[in-house]
PDB file of C-alpha atoms and ligand atoms in Angstrom:
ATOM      1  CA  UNK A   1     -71.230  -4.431-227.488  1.00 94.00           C
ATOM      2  CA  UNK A   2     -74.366  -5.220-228.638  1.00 96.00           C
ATOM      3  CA  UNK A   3     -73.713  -7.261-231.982  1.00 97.00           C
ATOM      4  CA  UNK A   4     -76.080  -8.041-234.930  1.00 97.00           C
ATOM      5  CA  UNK A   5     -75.964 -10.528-237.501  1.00 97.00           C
ATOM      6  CA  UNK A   6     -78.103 -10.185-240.487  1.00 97.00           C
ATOM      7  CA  UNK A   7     -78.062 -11.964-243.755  1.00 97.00           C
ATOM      8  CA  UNK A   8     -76.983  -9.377-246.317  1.00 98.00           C
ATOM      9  CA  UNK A   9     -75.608  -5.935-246.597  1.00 98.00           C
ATOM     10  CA  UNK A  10     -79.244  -4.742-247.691  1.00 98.00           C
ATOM     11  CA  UNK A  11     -80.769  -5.361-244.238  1.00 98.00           C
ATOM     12  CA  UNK A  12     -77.640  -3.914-242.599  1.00 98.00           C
ATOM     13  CA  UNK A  13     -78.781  -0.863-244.170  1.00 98.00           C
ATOM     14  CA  UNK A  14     -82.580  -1.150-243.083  1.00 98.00           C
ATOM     15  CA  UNK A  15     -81.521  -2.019-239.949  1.00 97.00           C
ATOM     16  CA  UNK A  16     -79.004   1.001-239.388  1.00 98.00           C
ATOM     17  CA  UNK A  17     -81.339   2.923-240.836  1.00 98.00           C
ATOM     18  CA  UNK A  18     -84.179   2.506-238.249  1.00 97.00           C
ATOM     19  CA  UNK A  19     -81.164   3.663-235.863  1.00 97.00           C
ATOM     20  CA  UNK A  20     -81.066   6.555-237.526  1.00 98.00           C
ATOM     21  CA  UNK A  21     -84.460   7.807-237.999  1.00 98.00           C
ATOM     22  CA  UNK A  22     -85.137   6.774-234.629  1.00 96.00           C
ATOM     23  CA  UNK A  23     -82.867   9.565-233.304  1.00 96.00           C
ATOM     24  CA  UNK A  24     -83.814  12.183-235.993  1.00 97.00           C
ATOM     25  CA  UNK A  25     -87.683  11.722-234.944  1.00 96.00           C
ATOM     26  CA  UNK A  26     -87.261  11.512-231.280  1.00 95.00           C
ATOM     27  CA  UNK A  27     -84.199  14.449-230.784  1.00 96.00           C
ATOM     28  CA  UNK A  28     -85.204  17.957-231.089  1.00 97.00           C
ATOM     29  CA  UNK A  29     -81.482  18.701-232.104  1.00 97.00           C
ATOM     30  CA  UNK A  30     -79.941  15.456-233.417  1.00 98.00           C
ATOM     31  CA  UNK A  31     -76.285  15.284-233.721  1.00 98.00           C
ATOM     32  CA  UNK A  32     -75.361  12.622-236.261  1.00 98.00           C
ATOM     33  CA  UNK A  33     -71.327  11.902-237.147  1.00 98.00           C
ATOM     34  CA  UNK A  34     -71.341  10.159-240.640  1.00 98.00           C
ATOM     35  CA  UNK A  35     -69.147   8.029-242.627  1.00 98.00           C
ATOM     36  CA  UNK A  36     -67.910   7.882-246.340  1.00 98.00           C
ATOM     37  CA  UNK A  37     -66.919   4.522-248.560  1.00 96.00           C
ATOM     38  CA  UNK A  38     -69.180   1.582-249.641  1.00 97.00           C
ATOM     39  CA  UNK A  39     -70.728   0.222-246.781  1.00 98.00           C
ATOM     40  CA  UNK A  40     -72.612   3.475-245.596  1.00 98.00           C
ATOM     41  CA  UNK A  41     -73.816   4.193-249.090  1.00 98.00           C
ATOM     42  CA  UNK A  42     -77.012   1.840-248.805  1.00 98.00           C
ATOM     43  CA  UNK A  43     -77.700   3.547-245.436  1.00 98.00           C
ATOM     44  CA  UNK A  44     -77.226   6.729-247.383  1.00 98.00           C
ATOM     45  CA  UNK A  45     -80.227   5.610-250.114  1.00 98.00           C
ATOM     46  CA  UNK A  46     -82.983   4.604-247.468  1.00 98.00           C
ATOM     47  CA  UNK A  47     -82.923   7.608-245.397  1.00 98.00           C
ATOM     48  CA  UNK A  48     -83.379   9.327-248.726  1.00 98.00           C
ATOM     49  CA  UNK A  49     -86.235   7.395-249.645  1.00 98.00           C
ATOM     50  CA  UNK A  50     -87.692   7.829-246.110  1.00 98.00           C
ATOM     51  CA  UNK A  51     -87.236  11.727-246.193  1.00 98.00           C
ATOM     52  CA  UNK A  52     -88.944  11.319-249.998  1.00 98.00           C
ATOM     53  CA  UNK A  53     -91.824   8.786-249.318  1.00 98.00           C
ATOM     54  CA  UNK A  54     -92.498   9.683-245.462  1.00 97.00           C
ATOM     55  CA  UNK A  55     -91.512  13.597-245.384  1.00 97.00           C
ATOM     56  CA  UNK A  56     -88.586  12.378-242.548  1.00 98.00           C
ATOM     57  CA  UNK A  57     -87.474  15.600-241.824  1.00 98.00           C
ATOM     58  CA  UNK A  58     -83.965  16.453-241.345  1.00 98.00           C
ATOM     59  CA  UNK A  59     -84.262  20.244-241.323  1.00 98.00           C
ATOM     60  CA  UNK A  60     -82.836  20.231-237.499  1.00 98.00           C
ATOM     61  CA  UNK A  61     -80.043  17.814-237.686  1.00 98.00           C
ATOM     62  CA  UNK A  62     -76.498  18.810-237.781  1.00 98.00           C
ATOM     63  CA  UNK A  63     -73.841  16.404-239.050  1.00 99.00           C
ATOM     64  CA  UNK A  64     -69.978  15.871-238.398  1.00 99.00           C
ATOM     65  CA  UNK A  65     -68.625  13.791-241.155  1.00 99.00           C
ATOM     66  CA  UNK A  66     -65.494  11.030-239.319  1.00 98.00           C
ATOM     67  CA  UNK A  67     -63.174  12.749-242.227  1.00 98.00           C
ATOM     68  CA  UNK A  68     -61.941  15.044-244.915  1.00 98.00           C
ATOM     69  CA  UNK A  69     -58.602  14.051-246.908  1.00 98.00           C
ATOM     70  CA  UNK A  70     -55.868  16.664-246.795  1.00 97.00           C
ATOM     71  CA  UNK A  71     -55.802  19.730-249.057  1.00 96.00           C
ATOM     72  CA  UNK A  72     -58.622  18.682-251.094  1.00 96.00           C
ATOM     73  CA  UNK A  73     -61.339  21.430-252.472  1.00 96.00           C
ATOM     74  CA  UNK A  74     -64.656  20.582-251.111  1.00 97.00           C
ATOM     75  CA  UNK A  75     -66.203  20.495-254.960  1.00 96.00           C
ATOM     76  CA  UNK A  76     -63.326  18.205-256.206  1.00 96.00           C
ATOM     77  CA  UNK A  77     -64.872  14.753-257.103  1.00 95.00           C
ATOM     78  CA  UNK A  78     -62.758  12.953-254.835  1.00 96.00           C
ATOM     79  CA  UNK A  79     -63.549  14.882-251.661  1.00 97.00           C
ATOM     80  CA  UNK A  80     -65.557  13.058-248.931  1.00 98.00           C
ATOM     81  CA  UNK A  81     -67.733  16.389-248.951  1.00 98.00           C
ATOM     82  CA  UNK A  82     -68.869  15.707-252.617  1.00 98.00           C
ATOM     83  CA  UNK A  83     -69.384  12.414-251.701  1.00 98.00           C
ATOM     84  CA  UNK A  84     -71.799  13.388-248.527  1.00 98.00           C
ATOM     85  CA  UNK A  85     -73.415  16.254-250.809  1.00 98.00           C
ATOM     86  CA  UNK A  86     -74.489  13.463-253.701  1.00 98.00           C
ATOM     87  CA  UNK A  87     -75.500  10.620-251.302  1.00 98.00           C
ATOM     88  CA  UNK A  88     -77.338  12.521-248.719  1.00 98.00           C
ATOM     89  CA  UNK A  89     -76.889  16.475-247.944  1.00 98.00           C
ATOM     90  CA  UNK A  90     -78.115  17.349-251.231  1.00 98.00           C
ATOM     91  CA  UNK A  91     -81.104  14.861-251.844  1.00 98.00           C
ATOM     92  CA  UNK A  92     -82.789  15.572-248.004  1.00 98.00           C
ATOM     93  CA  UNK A  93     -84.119  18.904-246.039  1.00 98.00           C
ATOM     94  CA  UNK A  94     -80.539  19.347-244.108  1.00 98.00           C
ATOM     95  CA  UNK A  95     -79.064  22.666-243.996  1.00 98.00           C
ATOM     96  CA  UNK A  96     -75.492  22.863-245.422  1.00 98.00           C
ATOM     97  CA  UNK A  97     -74.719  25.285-242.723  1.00 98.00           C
ATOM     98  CA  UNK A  98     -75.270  22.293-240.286  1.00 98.00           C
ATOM     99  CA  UNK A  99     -72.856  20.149-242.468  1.00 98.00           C
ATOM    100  CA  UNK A 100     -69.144  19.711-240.933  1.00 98.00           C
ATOM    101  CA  UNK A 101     -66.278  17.970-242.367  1.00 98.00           C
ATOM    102  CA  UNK A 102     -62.639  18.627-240.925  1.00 98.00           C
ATOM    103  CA  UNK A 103     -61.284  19.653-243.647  1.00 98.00           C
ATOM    104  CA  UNK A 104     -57.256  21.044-243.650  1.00 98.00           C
ATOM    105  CA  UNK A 105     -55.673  22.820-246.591  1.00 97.00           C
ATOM    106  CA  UNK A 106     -52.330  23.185-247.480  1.00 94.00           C
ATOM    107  CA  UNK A 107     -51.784  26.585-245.569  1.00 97.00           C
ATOM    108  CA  UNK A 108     -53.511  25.358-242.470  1.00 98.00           C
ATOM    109  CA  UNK A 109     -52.152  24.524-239.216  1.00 98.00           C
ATOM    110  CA  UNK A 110     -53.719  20.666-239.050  1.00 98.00           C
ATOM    111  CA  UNK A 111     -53.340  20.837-234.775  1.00 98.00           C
ATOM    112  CA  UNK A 112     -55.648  24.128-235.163  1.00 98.00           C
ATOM    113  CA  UNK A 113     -58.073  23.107-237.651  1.00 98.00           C
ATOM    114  CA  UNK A 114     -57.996  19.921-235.705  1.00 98.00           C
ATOM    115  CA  UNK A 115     -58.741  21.711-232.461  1.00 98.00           C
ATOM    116  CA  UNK A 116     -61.443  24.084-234.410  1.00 98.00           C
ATOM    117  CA  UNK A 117     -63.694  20.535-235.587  1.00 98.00           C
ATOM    118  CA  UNK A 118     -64.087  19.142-232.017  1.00 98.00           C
ATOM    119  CA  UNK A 119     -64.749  22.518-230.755  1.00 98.00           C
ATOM    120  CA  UNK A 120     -67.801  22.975-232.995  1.00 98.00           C
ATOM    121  CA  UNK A 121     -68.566  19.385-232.070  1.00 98.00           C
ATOM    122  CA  UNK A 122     -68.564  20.540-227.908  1.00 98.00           C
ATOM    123  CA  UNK A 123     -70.432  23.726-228.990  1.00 98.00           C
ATOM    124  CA  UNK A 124     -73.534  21.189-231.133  1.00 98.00           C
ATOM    125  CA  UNK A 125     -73.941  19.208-227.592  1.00 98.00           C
ATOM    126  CA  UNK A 126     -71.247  16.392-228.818  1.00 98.00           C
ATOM    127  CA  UNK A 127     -72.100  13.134-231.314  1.00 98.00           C
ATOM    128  CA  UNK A 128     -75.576  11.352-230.168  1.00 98.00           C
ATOM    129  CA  UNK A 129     -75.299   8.580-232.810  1.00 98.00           C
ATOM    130  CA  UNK A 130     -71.788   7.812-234.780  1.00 98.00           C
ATOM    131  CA  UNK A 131     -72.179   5.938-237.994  1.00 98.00           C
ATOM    132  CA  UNK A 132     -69.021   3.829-238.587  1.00 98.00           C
ATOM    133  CA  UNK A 133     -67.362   1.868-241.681  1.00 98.00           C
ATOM    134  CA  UNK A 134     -64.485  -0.633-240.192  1.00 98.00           C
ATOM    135  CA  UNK A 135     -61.204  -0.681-242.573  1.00 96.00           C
ATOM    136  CA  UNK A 136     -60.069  -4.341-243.697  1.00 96.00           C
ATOM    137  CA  UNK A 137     -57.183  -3.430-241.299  1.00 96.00           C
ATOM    138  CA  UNK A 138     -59.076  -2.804-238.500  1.00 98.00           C
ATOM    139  CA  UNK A 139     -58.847   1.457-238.962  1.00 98.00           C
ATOM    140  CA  UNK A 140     -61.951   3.482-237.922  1.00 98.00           C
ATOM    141  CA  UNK A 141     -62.336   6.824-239.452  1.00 98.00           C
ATOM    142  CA  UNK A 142     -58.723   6.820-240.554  1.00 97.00           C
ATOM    143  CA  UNK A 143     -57.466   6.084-237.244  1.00 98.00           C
ATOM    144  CA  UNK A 144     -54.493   3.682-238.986  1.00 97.00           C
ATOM    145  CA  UNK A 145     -53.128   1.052-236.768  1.00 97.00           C
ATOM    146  CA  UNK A 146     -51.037   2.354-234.117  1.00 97.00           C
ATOM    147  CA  UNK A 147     -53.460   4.794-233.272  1.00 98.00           C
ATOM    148  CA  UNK A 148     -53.711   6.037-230.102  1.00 98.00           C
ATOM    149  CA  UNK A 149     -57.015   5.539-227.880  1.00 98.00           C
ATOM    150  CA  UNK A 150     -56.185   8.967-226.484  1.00 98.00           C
ATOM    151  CA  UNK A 151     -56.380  10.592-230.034  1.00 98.00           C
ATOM    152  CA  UNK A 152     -58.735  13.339-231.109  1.00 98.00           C
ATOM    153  CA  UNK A 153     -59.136  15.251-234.361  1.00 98.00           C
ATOM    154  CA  UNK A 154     -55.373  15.509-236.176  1.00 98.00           C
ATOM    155  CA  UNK A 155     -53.575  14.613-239.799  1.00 98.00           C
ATOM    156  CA  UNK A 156     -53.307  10.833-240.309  1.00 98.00           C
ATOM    157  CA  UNK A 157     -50.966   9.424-242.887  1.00 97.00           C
ATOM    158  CA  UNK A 158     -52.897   6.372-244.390  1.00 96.00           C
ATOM    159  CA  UNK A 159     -51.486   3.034-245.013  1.00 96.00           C
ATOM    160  CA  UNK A 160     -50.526   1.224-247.791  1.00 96.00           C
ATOM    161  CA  UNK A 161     -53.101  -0.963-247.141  1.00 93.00           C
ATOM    162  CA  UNK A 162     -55.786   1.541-246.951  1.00 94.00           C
ATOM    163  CA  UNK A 163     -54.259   3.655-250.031  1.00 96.00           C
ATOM    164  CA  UNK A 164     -54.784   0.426-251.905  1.00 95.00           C
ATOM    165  CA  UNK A 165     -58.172  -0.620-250.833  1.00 91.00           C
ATOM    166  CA  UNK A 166     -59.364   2.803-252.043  1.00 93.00           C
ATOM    167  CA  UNK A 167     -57.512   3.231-255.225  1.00 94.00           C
ATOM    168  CA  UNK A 168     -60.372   1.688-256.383  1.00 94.00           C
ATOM    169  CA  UNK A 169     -62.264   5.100-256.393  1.00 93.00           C
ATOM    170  CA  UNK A 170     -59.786   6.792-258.522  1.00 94.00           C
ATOM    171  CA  UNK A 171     -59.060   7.303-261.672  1.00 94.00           C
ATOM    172  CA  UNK A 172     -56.083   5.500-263.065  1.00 93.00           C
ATOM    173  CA  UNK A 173     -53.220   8.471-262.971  1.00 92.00           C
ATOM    174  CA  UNK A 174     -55.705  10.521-261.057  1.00 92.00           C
ATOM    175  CA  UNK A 175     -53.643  12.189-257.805  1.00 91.00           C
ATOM    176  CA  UNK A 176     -54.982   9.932-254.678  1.00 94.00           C
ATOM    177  CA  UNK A 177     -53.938  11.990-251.795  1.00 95.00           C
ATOM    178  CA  UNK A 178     -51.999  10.040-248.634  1.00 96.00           C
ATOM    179  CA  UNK A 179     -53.136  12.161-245.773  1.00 98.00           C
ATOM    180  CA  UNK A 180     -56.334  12.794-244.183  1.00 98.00           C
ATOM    181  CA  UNK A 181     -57.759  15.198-241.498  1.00 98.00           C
ATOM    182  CA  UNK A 182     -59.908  12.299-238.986  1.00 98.00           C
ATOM    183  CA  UNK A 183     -61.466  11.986-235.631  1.00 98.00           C
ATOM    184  CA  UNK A 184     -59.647  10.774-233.043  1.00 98.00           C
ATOM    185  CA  UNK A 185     -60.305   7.704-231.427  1.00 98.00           C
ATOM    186  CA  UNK A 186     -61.147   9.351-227.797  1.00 98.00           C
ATOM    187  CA  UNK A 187     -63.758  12.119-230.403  1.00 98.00           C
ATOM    188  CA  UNK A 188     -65.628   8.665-231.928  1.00 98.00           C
ATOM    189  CA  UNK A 189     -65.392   7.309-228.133  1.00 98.00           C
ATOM    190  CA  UNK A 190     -67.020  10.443-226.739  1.00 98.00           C
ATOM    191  CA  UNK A 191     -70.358   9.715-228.730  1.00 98.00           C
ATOM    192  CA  UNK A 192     -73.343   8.987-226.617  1.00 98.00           C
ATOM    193  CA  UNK A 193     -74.289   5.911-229.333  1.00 98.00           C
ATOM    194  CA  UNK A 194     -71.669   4.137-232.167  1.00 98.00           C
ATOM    195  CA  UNK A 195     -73.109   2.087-234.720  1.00 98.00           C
ATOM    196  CA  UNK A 196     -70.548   0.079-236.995  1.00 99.00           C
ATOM    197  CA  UNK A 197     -71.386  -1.599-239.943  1.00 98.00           C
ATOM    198  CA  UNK A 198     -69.248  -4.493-242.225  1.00 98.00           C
ATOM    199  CA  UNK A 199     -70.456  -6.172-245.001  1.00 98.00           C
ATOM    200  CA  UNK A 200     -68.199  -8.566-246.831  1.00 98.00           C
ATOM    201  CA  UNK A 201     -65.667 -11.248-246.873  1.00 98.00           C
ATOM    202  CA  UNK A 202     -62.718  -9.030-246.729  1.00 97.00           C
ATOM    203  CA  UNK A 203     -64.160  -7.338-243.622  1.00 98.00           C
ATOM    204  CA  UNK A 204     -64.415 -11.123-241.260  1.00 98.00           C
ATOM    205  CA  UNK A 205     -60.755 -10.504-239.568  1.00 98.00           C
ATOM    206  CA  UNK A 206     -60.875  -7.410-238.804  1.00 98.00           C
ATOM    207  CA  UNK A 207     -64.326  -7.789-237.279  1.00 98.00           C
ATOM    208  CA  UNK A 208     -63.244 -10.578-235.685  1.00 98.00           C
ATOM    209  CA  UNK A 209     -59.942  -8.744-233.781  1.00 98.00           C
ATOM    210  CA  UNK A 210     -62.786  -5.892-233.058  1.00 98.00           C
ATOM    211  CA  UNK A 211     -65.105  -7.762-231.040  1.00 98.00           C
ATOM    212  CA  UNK A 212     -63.371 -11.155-230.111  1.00 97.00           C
ATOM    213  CA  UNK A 213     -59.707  -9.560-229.770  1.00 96.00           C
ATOM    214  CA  UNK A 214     -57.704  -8.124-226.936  1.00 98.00           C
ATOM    215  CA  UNK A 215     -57.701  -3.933-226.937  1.00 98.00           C
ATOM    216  CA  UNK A 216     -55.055  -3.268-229.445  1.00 98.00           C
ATOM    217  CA  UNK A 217     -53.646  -0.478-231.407  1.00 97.00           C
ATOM    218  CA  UNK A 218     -53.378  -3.057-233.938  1.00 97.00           C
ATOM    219  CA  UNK A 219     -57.242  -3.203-234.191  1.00 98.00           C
ATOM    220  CA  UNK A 220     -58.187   1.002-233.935  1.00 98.00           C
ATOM    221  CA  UNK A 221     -61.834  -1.000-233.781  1.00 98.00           C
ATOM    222  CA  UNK A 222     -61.286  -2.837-230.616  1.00 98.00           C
ATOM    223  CA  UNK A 223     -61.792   0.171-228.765  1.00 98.00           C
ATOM    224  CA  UNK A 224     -65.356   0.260-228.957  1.00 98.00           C
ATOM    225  CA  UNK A 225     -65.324  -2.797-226.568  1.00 98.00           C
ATOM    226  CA  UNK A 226     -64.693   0.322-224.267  1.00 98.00           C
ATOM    227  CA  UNK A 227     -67.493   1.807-225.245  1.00 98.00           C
ATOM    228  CA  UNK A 228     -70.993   2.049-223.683  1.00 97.00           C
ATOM    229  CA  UNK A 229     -73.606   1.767-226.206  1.00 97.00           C
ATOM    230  CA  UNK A 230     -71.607   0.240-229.608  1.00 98.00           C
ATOM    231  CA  UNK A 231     -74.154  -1.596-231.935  1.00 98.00           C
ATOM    232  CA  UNK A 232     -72.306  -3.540-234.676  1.00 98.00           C
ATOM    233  CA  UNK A 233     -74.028  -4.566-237.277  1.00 98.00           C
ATOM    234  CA  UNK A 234     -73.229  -7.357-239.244  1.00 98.00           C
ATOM    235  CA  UNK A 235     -73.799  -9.395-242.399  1.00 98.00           C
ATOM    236  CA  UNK A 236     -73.228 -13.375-242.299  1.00 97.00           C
ATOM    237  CA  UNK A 237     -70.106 -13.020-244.127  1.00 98.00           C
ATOM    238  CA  UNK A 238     -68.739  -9.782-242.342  1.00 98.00           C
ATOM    239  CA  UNK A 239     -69.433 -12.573-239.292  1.00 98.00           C
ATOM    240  CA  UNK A 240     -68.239 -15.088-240.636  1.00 98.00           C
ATOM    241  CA  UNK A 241     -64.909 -15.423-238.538  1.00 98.00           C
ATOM    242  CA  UNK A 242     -66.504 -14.570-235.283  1.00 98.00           C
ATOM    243  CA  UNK A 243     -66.255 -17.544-232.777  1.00 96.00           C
ATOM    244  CA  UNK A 244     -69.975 -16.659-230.834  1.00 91.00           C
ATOM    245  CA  UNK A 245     -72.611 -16.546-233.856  1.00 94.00           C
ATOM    246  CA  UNK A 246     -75.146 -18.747-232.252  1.00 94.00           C
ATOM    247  CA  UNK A 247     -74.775 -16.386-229.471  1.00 95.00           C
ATOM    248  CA  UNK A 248     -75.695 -13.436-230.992  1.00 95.00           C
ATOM    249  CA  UNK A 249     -78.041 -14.870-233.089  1.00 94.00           C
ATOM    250  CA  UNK A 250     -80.185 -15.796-229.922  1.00 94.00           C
ATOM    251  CA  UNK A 251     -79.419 -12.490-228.046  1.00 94.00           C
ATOM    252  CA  UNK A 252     -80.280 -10.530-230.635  1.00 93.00           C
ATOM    253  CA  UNK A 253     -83.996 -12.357-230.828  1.00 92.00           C
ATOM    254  CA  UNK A 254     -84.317 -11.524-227.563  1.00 91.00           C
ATOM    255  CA  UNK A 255     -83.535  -7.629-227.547  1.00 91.00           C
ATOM    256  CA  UNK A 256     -85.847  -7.299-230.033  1.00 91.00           C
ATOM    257  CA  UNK A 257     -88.586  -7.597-227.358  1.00 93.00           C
ATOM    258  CA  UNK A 258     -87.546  -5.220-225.535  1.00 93.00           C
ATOM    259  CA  UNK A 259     -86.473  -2.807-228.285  1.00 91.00           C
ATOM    260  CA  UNK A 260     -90.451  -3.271-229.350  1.00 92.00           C
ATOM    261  CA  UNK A 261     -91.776  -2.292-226.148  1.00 93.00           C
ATOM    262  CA  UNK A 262     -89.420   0.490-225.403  1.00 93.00           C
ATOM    263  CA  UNK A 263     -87.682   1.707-228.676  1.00 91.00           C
ATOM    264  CA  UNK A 264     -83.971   1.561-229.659  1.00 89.00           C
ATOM    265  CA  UNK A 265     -82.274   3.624-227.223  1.00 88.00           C
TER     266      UNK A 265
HETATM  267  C1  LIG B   1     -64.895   6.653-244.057  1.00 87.07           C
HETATM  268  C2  LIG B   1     -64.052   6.074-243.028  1.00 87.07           C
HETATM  269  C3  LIG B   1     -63.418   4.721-243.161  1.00 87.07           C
HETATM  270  C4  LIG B   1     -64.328   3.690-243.807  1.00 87.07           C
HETATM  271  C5  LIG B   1     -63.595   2.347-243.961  1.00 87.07           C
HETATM  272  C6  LIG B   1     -64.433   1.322-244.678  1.00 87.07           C
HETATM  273  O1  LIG B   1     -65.337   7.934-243.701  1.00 87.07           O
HETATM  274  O2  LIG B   1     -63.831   6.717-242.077  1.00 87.07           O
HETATM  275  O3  LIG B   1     -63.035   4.271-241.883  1.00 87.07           O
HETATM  276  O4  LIG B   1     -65.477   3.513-243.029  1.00 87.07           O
HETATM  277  O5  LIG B   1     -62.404   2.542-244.666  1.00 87.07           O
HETATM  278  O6  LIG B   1     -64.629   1.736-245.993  1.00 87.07           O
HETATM  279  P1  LIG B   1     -65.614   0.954-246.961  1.00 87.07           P
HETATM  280  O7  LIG B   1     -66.978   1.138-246.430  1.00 87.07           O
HETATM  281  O8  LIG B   1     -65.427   1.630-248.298  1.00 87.07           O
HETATM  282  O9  LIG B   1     -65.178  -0.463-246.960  1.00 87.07           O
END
């Protein structure tokens, strides 16, 4: 795991960012999985600003988003594809018809539809760069606690916890559904690159369990110690419970040589 401390959740952004554009600029067919929620939104912003003020062009990327809540139209406020359409799809050159969310509705086998989003993900060449969000209780994409490692794309019930940490996007009285379509552990795991990114107090434990823990279904996160190219990157409070920072600190000064003579990946 490559790990990366910055001092606020601005420079996360620019730094995930650079990630980002890095692969849309150097792939000819860039396959990008994306993330909803707070933390990617900043991410969200710059590459906007790059595609506005230096023509980035996104016109051959294709996208899978990490997850769709369950029987929800896509032009309903609260859908994660409303939320990818305002932040990004609809203010860059992407094609919609390169867009993917797995979405289930109410008369839809979830095991099918499930089986349908990672075949379209097979058919694009699979995930070169995952953007990831990390849950205060360790989930990624809405792999809940408990999750398996094996897992690919299915119906998750979500947690109180996580029902409660995103209440705070609805409406009081407005319906907050409990169950959401997400990739699987093994589909985030099969990405050539992951890049995780936690800003915030409330994020310290579970970043802690993710990087310094033991592989847990407790923490769905810690399984990107078993993965070959994870970048997290952090802010100093996101950090703040992690036992190594002078460590990465010094590390990270040092990759930065070689990511300057021979790019990021
Ligand atoms: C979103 C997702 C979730 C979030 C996580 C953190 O598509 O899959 O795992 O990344 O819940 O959410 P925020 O960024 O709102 O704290």
């Amino acid at each position: 795991m490559q790990v990366i401390i910055l001092e606020n959740p601005d420079e996360v952004a620019e730094h995930a960012s650079q990630w980002v554009i890095e692969f849309i600029s150097k792939k000819a067919k860039p396959v990008l999985g994306l993330a909803t929620g707070s933390t990617p939104i900043n991410l969200y912003k710059k590459l906007v600003k790059s595609h506005q003020e230096f023509d980035i062009d996104f016109s051959h990327v294709t996208t899978f988003n990490l997850d769709e809540y369950h029987n929800i139209n896509a032009n309903n406020e609260q859908s994660y594809r409303t939320f990818m359409t305002k932040n990004l799809f609809d203010k860059v050159n992407i094609n919609d018809k390169n867009t993917h969310l797995p979405t289930c509705h109410q008369d839809e086998n979830p095991r099918q539809q499930g089986f349908v989003f990672e075949e379209k993900i097979k058919k694009a060449g699979g995930i070169d760069l995952q953007i990831l969000g990390i849950g205060a209780n360790g989930h990624i994409g809405f792999n809940e606690p408990s999750s398996s490692f094996a897992s690919r794309t299915r119906l998750k019930t979500l947690t109180k916890q996580t029902l409660e940490d995103n209440s705070r996007l609805f409406k009081t009285g407005e319906y907050q559904p409990t169950m959401a379509m997400t990739m699987g552990i093994s589909t985030i795991l099969d990405a050539q690159y992951v890049l995780l990114m936690a800003t915030g107090k409330n994020k310290a434990n579970a970043v802690n369990e993710m990087i310094s823990g033991p592989l847990s279904a407790k923490c769905p996160a810690s399984a990107l110690q078993l993965h070959e190219h994870a970048i997290v990157i952090l802010d100093k409070e996101a950090a703040s419970k992690l036992p190594d920072q002078d460590y990465y600190l010094w590390a990270n000064t040092e990759h930065q040589k070689i990511n300057q003579a021979y790019g990021l990946f």
